[in-house]
PDB file of C-alpha atoms in Angstrom:
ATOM      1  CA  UNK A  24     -25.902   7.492 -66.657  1.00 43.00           C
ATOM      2  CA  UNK A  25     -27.365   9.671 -64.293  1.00 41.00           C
ATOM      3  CA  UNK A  26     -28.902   7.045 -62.104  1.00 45.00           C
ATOM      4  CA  UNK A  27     -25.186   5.058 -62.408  1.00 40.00           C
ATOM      5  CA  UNK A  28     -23.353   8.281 -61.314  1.00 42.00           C
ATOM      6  CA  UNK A  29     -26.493   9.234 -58.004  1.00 43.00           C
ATOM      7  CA  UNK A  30     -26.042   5.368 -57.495  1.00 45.00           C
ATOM      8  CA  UNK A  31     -22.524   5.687 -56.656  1.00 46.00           C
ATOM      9  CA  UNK A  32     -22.671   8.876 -54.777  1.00 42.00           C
ATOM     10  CA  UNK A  33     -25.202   7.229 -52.823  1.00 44.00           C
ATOM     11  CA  UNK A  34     -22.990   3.882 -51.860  1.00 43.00           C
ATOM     12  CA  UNK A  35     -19.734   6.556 -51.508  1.00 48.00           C
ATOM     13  CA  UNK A  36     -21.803   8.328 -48.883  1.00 48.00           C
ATOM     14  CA  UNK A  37     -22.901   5.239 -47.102  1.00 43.00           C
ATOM     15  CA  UNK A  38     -19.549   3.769 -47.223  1.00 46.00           C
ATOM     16  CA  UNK A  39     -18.067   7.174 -45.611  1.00 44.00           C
ATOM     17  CA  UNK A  40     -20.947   7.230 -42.957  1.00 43.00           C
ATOM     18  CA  UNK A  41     -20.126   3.147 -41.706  1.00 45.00           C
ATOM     19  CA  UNK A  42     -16.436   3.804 -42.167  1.00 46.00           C
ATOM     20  CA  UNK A  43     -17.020   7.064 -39.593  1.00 50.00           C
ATOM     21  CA  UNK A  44     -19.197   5.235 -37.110  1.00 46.00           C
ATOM     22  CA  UNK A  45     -17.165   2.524 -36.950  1.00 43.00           C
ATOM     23  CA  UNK A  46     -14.331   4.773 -36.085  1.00 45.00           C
ATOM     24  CA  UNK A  47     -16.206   6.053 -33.702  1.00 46.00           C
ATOM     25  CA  UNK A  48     -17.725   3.073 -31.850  1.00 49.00           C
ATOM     26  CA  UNK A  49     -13.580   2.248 -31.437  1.00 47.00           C
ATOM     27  CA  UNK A  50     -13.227   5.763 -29.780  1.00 43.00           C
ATOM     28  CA  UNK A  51     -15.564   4.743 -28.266  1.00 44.00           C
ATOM     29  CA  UNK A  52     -14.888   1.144 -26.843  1.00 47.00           C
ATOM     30  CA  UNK A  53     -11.224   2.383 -26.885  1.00 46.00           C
ATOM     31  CA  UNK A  54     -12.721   5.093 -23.928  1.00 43.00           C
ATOM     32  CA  UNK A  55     -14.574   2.335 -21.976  1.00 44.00           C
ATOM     33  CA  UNK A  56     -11.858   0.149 -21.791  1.00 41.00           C
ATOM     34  CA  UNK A  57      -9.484   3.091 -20.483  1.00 41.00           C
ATOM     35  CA  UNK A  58     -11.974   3.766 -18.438  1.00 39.00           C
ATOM     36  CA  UNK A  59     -11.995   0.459 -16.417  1.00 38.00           C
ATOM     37  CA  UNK A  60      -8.198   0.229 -16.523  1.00 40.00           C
ATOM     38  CA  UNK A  61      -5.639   0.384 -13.649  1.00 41.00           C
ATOM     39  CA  UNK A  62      -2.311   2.914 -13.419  1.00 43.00           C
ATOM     40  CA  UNK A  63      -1.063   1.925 -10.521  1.00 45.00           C
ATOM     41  CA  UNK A  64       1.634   4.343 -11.145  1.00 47.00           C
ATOM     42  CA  UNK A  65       2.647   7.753 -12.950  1.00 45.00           C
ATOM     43  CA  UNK A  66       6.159   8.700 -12.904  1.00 47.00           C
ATOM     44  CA  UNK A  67       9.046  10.125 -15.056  1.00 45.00           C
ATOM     45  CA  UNK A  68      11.762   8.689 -15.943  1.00 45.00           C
ATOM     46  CA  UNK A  69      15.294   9.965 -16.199  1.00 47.00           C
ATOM     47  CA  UNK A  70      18.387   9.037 -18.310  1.00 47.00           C
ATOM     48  CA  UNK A  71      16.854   6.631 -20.880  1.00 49.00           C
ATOM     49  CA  UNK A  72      18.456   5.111 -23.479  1.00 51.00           C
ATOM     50  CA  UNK A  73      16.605   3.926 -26.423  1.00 52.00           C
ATOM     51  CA  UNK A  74      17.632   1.955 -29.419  1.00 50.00           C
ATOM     52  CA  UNK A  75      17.096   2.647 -33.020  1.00 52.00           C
ATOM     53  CA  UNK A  76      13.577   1.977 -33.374  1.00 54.00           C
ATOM     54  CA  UNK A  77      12.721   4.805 -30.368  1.00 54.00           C
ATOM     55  CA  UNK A  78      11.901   1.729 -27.293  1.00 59.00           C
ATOM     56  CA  UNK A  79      13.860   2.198 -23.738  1.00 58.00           C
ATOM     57  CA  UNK A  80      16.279  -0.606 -24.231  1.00 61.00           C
ATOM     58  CA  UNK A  81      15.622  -2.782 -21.068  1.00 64.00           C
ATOM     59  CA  UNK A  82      19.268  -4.017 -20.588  1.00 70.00           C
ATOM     60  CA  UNK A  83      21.022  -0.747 -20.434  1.00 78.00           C
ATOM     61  CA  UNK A  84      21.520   0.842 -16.868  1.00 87.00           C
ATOM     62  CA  UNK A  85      19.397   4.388 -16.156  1.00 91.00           C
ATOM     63  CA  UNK A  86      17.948   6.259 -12.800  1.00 93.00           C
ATOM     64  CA  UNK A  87      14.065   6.148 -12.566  1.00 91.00           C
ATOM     65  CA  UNK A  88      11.948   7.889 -10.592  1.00 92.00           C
ATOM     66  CA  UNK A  89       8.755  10.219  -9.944  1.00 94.00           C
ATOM     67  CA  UNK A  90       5.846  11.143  -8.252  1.00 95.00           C
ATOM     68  CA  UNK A  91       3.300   7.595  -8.579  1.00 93.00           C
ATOM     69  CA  UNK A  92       0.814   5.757  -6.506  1.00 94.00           C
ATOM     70  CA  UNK A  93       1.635   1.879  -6.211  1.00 94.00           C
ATOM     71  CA  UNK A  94       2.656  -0.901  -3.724  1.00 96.00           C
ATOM     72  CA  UNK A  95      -0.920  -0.645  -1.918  1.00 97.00           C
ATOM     73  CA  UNK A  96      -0.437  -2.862   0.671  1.00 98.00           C
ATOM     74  CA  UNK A  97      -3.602  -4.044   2.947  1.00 98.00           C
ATOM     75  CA  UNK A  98      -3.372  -7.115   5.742  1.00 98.00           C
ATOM     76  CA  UNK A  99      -3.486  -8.042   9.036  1.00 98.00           C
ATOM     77  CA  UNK A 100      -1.045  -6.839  11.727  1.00 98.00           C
ATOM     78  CA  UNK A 101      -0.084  -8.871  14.941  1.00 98.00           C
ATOM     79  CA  UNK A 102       1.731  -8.104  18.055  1.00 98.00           C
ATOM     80  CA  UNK A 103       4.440  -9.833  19.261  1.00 98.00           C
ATOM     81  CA  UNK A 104       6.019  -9.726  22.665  1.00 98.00           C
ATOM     82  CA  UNK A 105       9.035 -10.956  23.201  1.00 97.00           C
ATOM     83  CA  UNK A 106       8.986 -13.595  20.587  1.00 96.00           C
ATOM     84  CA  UNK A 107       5.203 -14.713  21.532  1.00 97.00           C
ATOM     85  CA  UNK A 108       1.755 -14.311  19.844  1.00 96.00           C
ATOM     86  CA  UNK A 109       0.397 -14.021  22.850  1.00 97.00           C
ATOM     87  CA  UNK A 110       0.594 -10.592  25.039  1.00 97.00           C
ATOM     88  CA  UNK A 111       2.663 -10.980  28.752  1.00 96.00           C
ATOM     89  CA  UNK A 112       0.265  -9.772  31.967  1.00 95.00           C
ATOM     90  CA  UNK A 113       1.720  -6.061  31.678  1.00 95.00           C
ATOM     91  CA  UNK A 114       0.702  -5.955  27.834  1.00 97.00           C
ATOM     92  CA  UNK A 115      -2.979  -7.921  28.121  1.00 96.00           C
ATOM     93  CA  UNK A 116      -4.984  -4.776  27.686  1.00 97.00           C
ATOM     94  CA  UNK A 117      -3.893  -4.627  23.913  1.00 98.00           C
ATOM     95  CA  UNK A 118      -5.188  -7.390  23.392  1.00 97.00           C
ATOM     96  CA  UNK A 119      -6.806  -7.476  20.319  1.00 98.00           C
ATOM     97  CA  UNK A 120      -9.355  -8.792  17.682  1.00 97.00           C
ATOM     98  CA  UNK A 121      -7.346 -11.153  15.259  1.00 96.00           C
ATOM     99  CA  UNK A 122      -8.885 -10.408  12.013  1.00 97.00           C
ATOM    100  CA  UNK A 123     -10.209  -6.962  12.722  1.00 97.00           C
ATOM    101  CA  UNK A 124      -6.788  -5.516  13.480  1.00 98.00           C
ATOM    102  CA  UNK A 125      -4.862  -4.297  10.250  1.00 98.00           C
ATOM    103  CA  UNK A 126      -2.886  -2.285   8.238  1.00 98.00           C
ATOM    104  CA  UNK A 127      -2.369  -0.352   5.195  1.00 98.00           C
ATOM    105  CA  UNK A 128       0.194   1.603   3.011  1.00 98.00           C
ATOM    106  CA  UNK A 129       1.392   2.919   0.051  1.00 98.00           C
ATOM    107  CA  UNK A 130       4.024   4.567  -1.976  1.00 98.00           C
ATOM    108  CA  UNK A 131       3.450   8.119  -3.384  1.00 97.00           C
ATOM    109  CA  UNK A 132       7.458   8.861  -4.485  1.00 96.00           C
ATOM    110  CA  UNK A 133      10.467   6.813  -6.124  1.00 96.00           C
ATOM    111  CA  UNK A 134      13.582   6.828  -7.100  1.00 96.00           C
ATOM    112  CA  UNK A 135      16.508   4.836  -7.906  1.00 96.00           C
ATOM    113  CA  UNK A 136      18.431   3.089 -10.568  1.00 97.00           C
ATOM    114  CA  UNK A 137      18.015   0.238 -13.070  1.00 95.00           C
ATOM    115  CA  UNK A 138      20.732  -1.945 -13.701  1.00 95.00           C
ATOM    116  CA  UNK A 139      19.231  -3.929 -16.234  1.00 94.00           C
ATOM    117  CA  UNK A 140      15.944  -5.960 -17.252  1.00 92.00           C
ATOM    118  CA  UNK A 141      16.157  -7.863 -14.091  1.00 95.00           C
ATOM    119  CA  UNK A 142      17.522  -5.617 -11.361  1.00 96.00           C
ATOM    120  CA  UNK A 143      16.440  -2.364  -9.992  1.00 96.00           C
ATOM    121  CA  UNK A 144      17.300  -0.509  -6.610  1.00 98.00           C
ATOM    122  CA  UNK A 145      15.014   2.163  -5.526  1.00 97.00           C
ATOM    123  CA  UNK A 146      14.244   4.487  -2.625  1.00 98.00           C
ATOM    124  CA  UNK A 147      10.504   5.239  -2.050  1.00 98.00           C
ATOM    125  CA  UNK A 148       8.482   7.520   0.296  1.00 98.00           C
ATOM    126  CA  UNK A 149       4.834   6.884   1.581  1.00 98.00           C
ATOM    127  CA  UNK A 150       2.264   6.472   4.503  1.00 98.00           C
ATOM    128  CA  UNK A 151       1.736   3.605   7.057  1.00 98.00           C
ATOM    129  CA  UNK A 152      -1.208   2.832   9.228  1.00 98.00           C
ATOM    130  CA  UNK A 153      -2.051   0.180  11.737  1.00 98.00           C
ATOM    131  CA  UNK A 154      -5.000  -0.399  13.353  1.00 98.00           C
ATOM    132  CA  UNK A 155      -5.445  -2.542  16.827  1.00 98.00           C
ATOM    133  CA  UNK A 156      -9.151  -3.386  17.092  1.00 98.00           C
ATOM    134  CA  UNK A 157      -8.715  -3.322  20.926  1.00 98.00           C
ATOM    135  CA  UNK A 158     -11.030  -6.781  22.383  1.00 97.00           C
ATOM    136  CA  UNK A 159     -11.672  -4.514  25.842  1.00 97.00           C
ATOM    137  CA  UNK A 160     -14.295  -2.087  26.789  1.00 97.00           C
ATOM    138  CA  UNK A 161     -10.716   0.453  27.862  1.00 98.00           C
ATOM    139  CA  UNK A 162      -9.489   4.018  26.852  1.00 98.00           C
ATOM    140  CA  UNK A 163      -6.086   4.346  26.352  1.00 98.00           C
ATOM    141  CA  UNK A 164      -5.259   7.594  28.433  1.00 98.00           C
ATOM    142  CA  UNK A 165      -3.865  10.572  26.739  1.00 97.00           C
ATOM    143  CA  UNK A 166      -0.790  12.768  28.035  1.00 96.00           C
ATOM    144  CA  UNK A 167       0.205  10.306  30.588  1.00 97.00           C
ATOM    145  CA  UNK A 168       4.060   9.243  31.403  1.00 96.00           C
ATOM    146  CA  UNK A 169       3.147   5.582  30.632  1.00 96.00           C
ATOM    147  CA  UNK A 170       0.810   3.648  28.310  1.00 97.00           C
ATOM    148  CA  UNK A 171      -1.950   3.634  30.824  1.00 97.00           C
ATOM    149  CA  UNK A 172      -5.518   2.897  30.508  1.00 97.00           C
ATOM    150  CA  UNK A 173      -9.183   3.532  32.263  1.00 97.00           C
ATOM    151  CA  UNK A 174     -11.609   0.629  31.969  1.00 97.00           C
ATOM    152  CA  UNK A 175     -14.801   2.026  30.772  1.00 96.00           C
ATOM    153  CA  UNK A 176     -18.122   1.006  31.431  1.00 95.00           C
ATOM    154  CA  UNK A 177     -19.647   0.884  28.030  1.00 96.00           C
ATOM    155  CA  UNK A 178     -19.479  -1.393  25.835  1.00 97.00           C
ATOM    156  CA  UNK A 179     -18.039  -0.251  22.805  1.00 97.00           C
ATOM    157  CA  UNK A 180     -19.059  -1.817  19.534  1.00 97.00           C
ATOM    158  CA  UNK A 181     -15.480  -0.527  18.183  1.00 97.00           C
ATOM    159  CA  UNK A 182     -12.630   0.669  19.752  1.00 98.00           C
ATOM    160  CA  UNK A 183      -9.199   1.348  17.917  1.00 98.00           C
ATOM    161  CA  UNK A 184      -5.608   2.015  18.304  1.00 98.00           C
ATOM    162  CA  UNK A 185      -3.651   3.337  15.373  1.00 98.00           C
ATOM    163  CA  UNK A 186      -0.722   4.822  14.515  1.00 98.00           C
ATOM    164  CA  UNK A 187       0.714   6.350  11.603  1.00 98.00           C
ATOM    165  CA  UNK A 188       3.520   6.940  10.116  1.00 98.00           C
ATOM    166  CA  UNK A 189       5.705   7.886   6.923  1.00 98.00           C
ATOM    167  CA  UNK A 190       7.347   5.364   5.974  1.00 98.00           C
ATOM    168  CA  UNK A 191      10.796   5.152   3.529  1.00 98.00           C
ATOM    169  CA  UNK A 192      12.065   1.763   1.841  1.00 98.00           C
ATOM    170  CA  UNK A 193      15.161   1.185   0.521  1.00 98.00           C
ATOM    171  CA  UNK A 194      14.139  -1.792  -2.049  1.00 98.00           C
ATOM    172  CA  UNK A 195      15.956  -4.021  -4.152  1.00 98.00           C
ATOM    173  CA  UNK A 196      13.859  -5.442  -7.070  1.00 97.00           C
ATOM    174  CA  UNK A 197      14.979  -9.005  -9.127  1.00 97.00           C
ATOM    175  CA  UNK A 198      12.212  -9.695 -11.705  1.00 96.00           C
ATOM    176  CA  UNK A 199      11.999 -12.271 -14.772  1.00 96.00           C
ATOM    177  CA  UNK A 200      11.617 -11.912 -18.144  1.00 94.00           C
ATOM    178  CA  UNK A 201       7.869 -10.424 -19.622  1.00 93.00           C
ATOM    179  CA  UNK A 202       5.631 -13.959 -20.583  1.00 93.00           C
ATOM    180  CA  UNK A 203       3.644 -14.374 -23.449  1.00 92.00           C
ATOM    181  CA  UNK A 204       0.871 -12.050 -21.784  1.00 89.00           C
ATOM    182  CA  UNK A 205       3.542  -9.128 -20.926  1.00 89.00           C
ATOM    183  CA  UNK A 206       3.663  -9.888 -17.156  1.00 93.00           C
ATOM    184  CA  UNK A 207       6.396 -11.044 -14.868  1.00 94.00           C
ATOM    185  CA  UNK A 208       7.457 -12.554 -11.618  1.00 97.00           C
ATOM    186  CA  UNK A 209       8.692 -10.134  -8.766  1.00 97.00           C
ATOM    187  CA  UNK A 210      10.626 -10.475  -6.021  1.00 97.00           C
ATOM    188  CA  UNK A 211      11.492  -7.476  -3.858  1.00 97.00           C
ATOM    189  CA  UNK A 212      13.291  -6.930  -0.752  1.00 98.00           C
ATOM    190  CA  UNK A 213      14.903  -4.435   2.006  1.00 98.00           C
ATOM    191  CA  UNK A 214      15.153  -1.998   4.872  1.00 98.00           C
ATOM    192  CA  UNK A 215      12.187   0.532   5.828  1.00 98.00           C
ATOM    193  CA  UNK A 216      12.660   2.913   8.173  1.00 98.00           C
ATOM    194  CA  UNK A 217       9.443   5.076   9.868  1.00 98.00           C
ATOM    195  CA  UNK A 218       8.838   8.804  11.139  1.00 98.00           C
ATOM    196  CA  UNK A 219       5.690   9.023  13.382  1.00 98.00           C
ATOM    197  CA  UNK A 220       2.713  11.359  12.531  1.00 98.00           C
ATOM    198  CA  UNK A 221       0.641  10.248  15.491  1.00 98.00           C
ATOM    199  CA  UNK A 222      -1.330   8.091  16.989  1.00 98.00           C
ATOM    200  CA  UNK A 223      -5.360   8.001  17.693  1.00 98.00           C
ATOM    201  CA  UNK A 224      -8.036   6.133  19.663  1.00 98.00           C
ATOM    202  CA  UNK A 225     -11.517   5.726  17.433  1.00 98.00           C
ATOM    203  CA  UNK A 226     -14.447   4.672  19.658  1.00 98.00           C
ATOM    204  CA  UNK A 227     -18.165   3.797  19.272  1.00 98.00           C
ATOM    205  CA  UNK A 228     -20.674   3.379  21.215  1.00 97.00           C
ATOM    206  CA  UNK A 229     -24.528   3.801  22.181  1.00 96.00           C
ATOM    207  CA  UNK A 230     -23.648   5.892  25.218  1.00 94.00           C
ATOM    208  CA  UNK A 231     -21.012   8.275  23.835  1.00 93.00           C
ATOM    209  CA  UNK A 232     -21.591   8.036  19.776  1.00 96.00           C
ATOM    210  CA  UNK A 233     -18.139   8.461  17.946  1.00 97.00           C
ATOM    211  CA  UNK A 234     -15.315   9.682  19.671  1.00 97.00           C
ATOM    212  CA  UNK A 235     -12.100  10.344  18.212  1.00 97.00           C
ATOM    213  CA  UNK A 236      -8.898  11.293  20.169  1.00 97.00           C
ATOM    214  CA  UNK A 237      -5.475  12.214  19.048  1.00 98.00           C
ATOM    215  CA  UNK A 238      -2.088  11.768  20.848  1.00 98.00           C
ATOM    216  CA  UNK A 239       1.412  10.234  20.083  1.00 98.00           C
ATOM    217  CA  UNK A 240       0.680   7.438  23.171  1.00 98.00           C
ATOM    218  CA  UNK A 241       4.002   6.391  23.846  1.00 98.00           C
ATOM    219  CA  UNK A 242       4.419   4.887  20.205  1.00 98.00           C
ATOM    220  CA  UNK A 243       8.201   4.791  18.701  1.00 98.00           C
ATOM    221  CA  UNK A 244       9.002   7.809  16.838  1.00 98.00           C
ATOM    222  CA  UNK A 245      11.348   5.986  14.630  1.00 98.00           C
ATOM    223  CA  UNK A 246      10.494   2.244  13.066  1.00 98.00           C
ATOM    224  CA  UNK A 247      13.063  -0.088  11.198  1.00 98.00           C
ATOM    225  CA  UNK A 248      12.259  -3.007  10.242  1.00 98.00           C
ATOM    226  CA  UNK A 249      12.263  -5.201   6.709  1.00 98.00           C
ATOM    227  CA  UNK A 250       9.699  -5.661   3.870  1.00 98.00           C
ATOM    228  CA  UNK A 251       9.713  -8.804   1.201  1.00 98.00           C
ATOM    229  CA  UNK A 252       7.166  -8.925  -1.680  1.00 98.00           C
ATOM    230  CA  UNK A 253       6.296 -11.713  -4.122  1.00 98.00           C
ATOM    231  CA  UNK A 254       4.243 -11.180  -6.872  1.00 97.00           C
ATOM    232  CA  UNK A 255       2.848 -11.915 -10.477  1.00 97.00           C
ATOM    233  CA  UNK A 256       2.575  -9.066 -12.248  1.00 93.00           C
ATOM    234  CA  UNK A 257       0.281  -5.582 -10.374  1.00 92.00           C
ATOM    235  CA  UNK A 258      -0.460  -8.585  -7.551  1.00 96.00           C
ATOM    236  CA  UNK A 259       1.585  -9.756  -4.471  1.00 97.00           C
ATOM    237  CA  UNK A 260       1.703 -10.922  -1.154  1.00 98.00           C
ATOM    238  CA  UNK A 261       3.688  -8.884   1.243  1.00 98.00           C
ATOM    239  CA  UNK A 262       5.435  -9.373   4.670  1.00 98.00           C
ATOM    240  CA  UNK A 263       6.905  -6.492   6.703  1.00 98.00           C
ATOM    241  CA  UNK A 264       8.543  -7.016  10.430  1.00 98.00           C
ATOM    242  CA  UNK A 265       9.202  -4.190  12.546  1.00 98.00           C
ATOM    243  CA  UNK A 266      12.513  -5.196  14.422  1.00 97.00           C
ATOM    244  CA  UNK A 267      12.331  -2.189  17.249  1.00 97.00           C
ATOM    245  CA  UNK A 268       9.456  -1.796  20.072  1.00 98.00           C
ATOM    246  CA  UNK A 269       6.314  -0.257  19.339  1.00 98.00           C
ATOM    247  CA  UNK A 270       6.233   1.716  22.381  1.00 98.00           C
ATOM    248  CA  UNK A 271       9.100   4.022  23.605  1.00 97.00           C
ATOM    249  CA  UNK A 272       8.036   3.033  27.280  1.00 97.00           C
ATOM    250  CA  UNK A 273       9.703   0.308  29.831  1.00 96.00           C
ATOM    251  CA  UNK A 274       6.806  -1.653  30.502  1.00 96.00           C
ATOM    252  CA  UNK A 275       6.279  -2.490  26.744  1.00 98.00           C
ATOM    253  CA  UNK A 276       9.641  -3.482  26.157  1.00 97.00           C
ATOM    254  CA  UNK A 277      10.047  -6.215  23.638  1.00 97.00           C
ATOM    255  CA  UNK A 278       6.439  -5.565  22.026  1.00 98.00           C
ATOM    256  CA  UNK A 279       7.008  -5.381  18.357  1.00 98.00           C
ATOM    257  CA  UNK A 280       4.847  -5.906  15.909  1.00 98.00           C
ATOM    258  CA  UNK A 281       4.440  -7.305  11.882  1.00 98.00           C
ATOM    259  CA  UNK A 282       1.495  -6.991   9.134  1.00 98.00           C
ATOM    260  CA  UNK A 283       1.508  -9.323   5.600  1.00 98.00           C
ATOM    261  CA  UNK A 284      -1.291  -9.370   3.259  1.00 98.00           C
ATOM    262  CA  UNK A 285      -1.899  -8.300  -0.003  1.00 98.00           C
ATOM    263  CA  UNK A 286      -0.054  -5.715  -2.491  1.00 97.00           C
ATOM    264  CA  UNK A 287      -1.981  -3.773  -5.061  1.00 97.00           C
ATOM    265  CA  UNK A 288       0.554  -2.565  -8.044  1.00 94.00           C
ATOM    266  CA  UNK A 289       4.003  -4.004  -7.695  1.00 86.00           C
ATOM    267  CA  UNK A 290       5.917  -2.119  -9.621  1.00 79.00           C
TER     268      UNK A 290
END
């Protein structure tokens, strides 16, 4: 009896000890995968209406918004003057390295209102950068009346042209239904409007290391323009055309410029 009643302490014991490190290897595999997963956004949401079994129900109207970190967008940017790829005699200095010159931006505020399952309209509030990998040995000049430059003679093994800005969309969002793997088709649309923050030459060279200098060179201080998005779930492709000059100066009239690439999180 005694060995019977040790016996089956002994198998009780071993049973609790597998049934607790199995619990713990799925804490533990549980942590790695939330470890290697993406949130491309955190944000509250305000106004929800759930249905008896405590789920948001999709189909009834209610404002969203918050504080989140999604539609990363990174591409290429190109110039257009006056309906042309290619730069008129006053704008040839910007000319440019094709695949070098690019942009990037994302959303880090939200809000608006969902209709339904399948239509949202939202404002949102973030940063925009473009970069002009500039094909010249030049230096765009600082604090001068015009967009002028001083032909250098180095040769620079970058030299780059950005401007930044904050940027505010107005977007309206049509998506499908969720698929058998939770994920949907997206297709967004709308206005964006721009605030400069300033603009910057980066150079580098052997004969004058890094430089870095900071100005607003001529660029608009307000942007409009348009953005359209079309995307599979977190991943899109992305097209945004900037309908007013770059530069606030005469000679540059008609220089405008649009990016597309990829978008990171569309959401």
């Amino acid at each position: 009896m005694k060995h019977l009643i040790l016996k089956a302490v002994l198998v009780s014991g071993l049973t609790f000890i597998a049934a607790g490190s199995l619990k713990a290897q799925e804490v533990k595999d549980s942590v790695k995968r939330k470890k290697f997963e993406i949130n491309y956004g955190v944000g509250i949401t305000i106004g929800e209406k759930k249905d008896s079994t405590g789920k948001v129900d999709q189909n009834k109207g209610r404002f969203v918004g918050g504080i989140t970190f999604t539609r990363l967008d990174i591409g290429l940017a190109k110039l257009i003057d006056n309906g042309s790829f290619t730069l008129s005699g006053a704008n040839d200095f910007l000319d440019y390295k094709p695949w070098k010159t690019s942009t990037l931006s994302f959303d880090v505020l939200q809000f608006g209102y969902r209709f339904n399952n399948h239509f949202k309209i939202y404002l949102a509030g973030g940063f925009d950068w473009t970069h002009i990998r500039l094909d010249r040995d030049i230096t765009i000049q600082k604090n001068k009346p015009t967009l002028e430059y001083k032909e250098e003679d180095v040769i620079f093994s970058k030299n780059r042209f950005s401007s930044s800005y904050v940027h505010v969309p107005l977007n309206f969002e049509f998506r499908t239904k969720e698929n058998n793997h939770g994920k949907r088709f997206r297709f967004v649309i709308g206005p964006e409007i721009g605030f400069l923050l300033g603009g910057k030459v980066k150079q580098i060279s052997d004969e004058f290391g890094k430089v870095k200098i900071k100005d607003d060179y001529h660029f608009a201080p307000f942007r409009y323009g348009g953005t359209l998005r079309i995307g599979y779930g977190g991943l899109g492709l992305f097209a945004k055309y900037n309908a007013n000059d770059m530069f606030d100066t005469d000679a540059q009239k008609g220089l405008k410029s649009m990016s597309f690439g990829l978008t990171f999180g569309l959401n």
